[in-house]
Tab-separated table of C-alpha atoms in Angstrom:
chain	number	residue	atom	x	y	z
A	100	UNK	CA	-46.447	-20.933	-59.056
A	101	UNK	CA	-42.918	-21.183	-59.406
A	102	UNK	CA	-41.098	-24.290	-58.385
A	103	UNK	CA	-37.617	-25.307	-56.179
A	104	UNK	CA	-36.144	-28.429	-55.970
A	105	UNK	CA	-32.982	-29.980	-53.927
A	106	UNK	CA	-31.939	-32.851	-54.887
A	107	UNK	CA	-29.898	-33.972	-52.099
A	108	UNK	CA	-27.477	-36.602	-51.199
A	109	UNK	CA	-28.356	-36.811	-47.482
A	110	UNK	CA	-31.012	-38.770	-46.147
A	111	UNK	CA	-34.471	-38.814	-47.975
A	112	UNK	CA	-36.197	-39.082	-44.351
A	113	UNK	CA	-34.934	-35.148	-44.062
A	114	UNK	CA	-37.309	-34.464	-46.659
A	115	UNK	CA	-40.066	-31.779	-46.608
A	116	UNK	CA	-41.989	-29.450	-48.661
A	117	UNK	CA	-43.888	-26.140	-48.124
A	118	UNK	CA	-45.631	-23.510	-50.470
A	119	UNK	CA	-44.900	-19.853	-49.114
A	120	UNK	CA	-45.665	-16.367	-50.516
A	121	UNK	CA	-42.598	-14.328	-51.340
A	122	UNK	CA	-42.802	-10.656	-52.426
A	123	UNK	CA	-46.150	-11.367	-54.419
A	124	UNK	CA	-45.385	-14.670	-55.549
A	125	UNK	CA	-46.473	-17.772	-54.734
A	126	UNK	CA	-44.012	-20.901	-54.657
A	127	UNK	CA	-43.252	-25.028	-54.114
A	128	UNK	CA	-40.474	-25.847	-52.446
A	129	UNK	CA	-39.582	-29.695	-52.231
A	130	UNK	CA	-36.117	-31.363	-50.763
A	131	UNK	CA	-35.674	-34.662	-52.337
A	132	UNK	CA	-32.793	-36.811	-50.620
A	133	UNK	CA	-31.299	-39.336	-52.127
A	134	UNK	CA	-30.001	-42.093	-49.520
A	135	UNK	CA	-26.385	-41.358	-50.821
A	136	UNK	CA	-27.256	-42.714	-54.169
A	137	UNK	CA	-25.035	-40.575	-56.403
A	138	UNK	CA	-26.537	-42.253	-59.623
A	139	UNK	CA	-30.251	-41.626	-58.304
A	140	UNK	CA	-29.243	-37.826	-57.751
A	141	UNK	CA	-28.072	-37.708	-61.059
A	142	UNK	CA	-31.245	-39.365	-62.991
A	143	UNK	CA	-33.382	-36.930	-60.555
A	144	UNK	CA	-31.172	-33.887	-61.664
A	145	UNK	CA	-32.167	-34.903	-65.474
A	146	UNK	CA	-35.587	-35.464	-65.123
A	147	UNK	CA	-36.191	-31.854	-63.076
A	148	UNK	CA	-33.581	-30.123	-65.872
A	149	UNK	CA	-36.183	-27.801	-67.334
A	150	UNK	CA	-38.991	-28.780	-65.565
A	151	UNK	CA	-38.840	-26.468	-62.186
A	152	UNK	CA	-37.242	-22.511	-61.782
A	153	UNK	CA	-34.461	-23.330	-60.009
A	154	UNK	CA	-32.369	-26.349	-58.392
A	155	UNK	CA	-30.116	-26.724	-55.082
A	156	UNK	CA	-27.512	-29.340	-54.518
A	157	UNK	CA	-28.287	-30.871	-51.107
A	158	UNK	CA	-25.745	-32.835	-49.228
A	159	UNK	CA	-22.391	-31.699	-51.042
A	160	UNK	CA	-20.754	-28.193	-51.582
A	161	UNK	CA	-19.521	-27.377	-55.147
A	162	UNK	CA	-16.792	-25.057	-53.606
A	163	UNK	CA	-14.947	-25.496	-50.523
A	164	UNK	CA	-12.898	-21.885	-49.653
A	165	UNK	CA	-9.386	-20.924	-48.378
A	166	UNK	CA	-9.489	-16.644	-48.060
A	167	UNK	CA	-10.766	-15.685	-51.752
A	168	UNK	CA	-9.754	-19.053	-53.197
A	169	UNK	CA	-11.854	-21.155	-54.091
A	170	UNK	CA	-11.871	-25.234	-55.130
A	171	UNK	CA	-14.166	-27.275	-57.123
A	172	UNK	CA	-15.434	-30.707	-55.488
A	173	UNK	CA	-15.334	-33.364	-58.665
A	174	UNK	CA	-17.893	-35.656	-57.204
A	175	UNK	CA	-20.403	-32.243	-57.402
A	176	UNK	CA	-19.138	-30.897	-60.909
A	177	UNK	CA	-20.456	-34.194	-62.103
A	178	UNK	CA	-23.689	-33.863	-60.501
A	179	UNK	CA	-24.086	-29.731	-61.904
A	180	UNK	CA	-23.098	-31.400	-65.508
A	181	UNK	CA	-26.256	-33.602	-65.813
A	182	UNK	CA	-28.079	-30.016	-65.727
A	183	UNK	CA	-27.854	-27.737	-69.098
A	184	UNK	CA	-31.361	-25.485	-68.507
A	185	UNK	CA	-32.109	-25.272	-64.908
A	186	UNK	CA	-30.239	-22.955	-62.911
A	187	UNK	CA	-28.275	-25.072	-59.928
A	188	UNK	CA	-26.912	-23.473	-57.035
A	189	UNK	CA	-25.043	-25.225	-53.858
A	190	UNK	CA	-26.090	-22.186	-51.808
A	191	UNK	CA	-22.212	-20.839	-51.426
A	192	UNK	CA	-22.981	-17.895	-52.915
A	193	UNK	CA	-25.504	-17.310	-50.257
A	194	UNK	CA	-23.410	-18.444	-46.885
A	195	UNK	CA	-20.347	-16.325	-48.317
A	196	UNK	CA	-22.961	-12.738	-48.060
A	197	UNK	CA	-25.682	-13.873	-45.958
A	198	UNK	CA	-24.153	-15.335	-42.864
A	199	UNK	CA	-21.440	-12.987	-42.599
A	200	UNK	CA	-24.786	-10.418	-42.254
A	201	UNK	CA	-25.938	-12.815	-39.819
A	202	UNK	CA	-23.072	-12.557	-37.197
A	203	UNK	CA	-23.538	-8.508	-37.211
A	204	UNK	CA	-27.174	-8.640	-37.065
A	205	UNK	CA	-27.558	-11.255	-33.541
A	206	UNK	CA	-24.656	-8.436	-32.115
A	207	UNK	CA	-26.856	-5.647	-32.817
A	208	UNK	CA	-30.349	-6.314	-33.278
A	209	UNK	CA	-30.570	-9.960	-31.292
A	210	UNK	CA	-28.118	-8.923	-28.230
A	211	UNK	CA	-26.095	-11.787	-28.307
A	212	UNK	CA	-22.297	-10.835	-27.314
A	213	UNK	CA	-19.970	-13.065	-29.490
A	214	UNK	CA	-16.703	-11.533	-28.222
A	215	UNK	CA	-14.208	-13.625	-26.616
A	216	UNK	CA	-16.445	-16.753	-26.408
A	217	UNK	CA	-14.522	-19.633	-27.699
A	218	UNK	CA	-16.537	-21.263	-31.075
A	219	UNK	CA	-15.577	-24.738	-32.294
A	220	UNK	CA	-15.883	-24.107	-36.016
A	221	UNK	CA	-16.531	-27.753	-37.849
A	222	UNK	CA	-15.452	-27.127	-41.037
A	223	UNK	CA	-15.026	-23.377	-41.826
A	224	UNK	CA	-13.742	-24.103	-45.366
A	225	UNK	CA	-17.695	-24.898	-45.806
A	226	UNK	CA	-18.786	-21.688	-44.218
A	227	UNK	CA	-15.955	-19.386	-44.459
A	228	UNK	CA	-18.041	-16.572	-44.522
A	229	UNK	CA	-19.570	-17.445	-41.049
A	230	UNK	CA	-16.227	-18.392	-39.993
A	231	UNK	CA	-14.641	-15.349	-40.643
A	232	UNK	CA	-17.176	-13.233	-39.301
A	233	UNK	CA	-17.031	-14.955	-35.774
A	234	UNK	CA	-13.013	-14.597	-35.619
A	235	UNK	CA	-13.780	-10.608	-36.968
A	236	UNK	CA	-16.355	-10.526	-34.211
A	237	UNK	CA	-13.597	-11.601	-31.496
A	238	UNK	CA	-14.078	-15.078	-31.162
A	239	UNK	CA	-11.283	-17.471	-29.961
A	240	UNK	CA	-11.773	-19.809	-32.966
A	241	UNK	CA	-11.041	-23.499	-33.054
A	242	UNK	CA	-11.530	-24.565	-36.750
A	243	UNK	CA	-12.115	-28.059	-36.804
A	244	UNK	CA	-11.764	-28.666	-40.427
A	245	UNK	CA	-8.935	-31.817	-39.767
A	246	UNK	CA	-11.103	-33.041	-37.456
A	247	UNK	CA	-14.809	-33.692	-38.921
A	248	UNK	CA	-13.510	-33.419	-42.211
A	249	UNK	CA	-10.316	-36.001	-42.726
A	250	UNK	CA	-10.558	-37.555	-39.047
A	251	UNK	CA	-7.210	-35.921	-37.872
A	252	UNK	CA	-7.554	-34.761	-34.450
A	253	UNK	CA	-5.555	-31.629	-34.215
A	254	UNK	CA	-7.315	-28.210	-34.289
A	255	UNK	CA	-6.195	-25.006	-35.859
A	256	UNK	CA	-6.677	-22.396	-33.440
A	257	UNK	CA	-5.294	-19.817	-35.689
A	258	UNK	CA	-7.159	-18.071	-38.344
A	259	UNK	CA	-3.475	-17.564	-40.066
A	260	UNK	CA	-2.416	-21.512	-39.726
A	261	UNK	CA	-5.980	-22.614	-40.709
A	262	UNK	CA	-5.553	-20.542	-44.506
A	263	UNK	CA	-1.891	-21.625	-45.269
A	264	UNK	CA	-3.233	-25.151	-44.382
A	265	UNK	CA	-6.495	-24.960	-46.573
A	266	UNK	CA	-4.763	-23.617	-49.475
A	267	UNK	CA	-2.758	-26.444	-49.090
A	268	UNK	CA	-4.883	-29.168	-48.650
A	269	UNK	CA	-8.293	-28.145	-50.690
A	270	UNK	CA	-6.647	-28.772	-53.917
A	271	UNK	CA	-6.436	-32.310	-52.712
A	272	UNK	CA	-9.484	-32.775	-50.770
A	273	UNK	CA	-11.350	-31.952	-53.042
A	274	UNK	CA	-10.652	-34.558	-55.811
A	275	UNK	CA	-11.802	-37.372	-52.944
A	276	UNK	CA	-14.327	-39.077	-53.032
A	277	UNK	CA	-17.074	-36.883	-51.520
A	278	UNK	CA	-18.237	-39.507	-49.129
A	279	UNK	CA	-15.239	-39.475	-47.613
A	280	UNK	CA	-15.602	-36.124	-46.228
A	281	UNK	CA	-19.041	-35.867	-45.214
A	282	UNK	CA	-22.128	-38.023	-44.062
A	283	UNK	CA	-24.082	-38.748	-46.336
A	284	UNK	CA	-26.893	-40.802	-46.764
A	285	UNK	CA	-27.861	-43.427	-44.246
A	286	UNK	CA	-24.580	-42.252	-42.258
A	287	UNK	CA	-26.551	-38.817	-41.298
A	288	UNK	CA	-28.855	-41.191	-39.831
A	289	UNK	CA	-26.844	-42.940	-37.499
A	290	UNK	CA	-26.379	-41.700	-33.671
A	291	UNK	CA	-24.084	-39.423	-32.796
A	292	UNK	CA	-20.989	-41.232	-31.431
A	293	UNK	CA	-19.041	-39.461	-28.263
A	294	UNK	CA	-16.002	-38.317	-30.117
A	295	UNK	CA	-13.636	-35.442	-29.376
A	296	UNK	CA	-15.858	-34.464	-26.513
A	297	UNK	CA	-13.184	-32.349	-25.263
A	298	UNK	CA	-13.428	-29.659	-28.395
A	299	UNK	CA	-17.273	-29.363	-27.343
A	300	UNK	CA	-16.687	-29.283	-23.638
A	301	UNK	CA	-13.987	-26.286	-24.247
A	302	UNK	CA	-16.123	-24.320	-26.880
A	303	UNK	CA	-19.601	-21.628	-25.662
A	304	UNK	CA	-20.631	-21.779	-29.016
A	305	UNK	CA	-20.673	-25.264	-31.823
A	306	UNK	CA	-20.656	-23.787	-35.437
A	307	UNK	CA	-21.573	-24.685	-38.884
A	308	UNK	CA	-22.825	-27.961	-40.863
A	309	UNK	CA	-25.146	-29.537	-38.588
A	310	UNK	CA	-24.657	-32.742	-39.478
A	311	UNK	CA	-21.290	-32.520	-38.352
A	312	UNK	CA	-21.744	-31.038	-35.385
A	313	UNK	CA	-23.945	-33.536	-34.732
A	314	UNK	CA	-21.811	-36.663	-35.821
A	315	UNK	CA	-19.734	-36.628	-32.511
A	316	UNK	CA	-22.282	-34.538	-30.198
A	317	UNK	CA	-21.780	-35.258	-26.744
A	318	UNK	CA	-25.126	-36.257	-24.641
A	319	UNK	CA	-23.754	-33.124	-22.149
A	320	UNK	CA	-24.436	-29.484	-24.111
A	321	UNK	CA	-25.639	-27.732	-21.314
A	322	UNK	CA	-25.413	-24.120	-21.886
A	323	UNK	CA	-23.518	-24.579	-25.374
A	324	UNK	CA	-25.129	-22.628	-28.555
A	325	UNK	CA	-25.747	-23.947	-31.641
A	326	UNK	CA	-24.678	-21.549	-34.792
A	327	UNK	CA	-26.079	-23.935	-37.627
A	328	UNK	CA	-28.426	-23.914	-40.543
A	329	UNK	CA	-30.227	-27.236	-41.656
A	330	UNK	CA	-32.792	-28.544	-38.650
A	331	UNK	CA	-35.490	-30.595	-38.170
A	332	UNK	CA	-38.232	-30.491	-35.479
A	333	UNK	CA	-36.637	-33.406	-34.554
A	334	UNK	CA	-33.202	-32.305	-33.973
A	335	UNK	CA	-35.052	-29.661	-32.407
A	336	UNK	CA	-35.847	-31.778	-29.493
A	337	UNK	CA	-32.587	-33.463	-29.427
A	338	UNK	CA	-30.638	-30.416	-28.934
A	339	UNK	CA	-33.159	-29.292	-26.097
A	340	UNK	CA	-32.733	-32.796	-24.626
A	341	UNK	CA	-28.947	-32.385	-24.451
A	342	UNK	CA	-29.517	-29.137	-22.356
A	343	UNK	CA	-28.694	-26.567	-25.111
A	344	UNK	CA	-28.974	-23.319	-24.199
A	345	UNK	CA	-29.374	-21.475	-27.787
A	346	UNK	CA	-30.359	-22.561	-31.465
A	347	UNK	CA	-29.476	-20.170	-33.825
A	348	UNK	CA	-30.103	-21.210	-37.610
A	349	UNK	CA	-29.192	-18.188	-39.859
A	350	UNK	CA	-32.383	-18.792	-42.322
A	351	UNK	CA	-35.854	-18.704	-40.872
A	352	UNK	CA	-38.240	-21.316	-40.241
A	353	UNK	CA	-40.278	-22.481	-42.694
A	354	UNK	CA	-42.900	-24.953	-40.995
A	355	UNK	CA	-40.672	-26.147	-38.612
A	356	UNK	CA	-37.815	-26.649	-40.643
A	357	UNK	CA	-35.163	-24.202	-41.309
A	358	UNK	CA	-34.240	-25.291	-44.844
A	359	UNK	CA	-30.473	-25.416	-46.037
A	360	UNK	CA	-28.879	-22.437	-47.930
A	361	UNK	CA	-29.203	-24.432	-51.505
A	362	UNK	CA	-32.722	-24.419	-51.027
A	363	UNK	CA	-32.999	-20.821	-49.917
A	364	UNK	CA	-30.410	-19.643	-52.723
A	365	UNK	CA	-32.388	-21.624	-55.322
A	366	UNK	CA	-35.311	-19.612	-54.554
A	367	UNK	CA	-34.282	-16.074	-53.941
A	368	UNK	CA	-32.968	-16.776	-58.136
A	369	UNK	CA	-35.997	-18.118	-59.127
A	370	UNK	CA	-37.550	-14.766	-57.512
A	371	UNK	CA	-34.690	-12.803	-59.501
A	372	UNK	CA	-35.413	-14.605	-62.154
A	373	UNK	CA	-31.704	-13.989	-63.755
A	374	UNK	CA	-28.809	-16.186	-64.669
A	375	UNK	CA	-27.357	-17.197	-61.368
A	376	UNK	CA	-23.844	-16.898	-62.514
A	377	UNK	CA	-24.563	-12.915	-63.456
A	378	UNK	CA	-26.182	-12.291	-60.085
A	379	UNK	CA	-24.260	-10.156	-57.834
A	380	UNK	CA	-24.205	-10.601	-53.895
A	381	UNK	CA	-25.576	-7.229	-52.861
A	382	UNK	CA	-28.732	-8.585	-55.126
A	383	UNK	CA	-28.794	-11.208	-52.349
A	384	UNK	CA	-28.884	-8.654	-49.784
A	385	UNK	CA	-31.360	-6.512	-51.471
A	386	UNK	CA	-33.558	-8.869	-51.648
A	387	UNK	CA	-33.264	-10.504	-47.806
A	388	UNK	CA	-33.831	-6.988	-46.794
A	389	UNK	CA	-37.001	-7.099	-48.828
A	390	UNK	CA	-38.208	-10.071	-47.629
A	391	UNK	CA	-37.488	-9.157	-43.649
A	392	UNK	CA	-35.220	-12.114	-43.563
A	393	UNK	CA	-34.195	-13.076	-40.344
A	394	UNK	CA	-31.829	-15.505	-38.224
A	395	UNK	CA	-33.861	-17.576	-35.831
A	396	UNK	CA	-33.339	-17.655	-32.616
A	397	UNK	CA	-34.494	-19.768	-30.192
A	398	UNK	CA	-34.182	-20.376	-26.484
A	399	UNK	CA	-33.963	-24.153	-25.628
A	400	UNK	CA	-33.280	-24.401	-22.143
């Protein structure tokens, strides 16, 4: 049986495991948060180092991306470093193909009409591909990235403006102190606090990390989809409380859980079974395809 970890930064009580079948093979796949304890992640990253086929990095991007740019975070360097045999993968390399698919495929083989609904886009230099699939799909975009991500409310409602300003900014942002840019630990555990209710009330659709979306989440959603990836049955019923119309995750469920792209990028290269850095996106794709990968989609309300 083959074997994929996350270690995570989030919240360990977003933890779950699940052995599937994929293409023949049989495989263990755990996610391991660690409370925010960067030092725990760390010691957890050594001990699985050689031990398991592949490794995600929950909690915390490696990259953050402006067009084809691209910016290393220092806090997650550090944490890839304490790994020398294990392949480790943030699961970039999988939103940047995967979820660009994932806009084209709801158009044509969900029915779901993205064009000229507005989307509030949390932090798009997280999921650029998404992002730029939902502006290329005729979206009015409002890219929150100043907003959820340094607390600066003023959105970018132009796909031009939000670049120049990325390209400006990421070589910055990313030398912070991760925690300063995202919830981590118990923080992702804290209710959601009525904040810039006015982006949510003005947008059809809520995109991206779900933890941010969720971070200022007004009690009122009626009607509002949810674009995201990472959910719990829990959040499930949270979102259907609020009077959600639509969740959309763009990985399938695995138990009840729709697991985050680290996890689901760890595992389609243990099932390669290649060096991750010689793997080539259409491989990706090829092997989705193979597995009848699928959005979900489900109807809340």
């Amino acid at each position: 049986m083959k074997e994929v970890v996350s270690i995570s930064l989030g919240s360990s009580k977003r933890d779950h495991e699940v052995e599937v079948e994929l293409l023949g093979e049989k495989f263990s796949i755990r996610r391991i948060g660690t409370d925010g304890d960067f030092n725990k992640a760390i010691q957890l990253l050594r001990e699985m180092d050689g031990k398991v086929d592949a490794i995600g990095l929950g909690g915390i991007d490696l990259y953050l991306y402006a067009g084809e740019k691209r910016y290393l975070i220092k806090d997650a360097a550090k944490l890839r470093g304490a790994v020398t045999r294990t392949p480790v993968v943030d699961g970039s390399g999988l939103k940047n193909v995967w979820e660009r698919e994932v806009v084209q495929y709801l158009q044509t083989e969900g029915g779901l009409n993205f064009k000229g609904k507005t989307v509030l886009m949390v932090s798009a230099v997280d999921r650029f591909g998404l992002a730029e699939a939902l502006a290329a799909a005729g979206c009015n975009m409002i890219f929150g990235d100043l907003i959820f991500g340094l607390h600066i409310p003023i959105p970018i409602r132009s796909y031009t403006s939000f670049l120049i300003l990325a390209q400006i900014l990421l070589p910055i942002v990313t030398k912070m102190p991760f925690k300063m840019l995202y919830p981590t630990g118990s923080e992702q555990e804290k209710e959601s606090r009525a904040k810039y209710g006015k982006y949510y009330e003005e947008a059809d659709i809520v995109a991206g990390d779900y933890l941010f979306i969720r971070k200022y989440m007004p009690l009122d959603m009626e009607g509002k989809w949810i674009l995201t990836n990472t959910v719990t049955s829990s959040d499930l019923e949270d979102l259907r409380s609020r009077g959600v119309e639509y969740l959309i995750t763009t990985t399938p469920e695995f138990r009840g859980r729709s697991f985050g792209t680290n996890v689901i990028e760890a595992t389609l290269v243990a099932l390669i079974g290649k060096p991750w850095e010689h793997i080539r996106s259409t491989e990706y794709l090829s092997i989705l395809r193979r597995l009848n990968f699928e959005p979900r989609v489900e109807k809340l309300n």
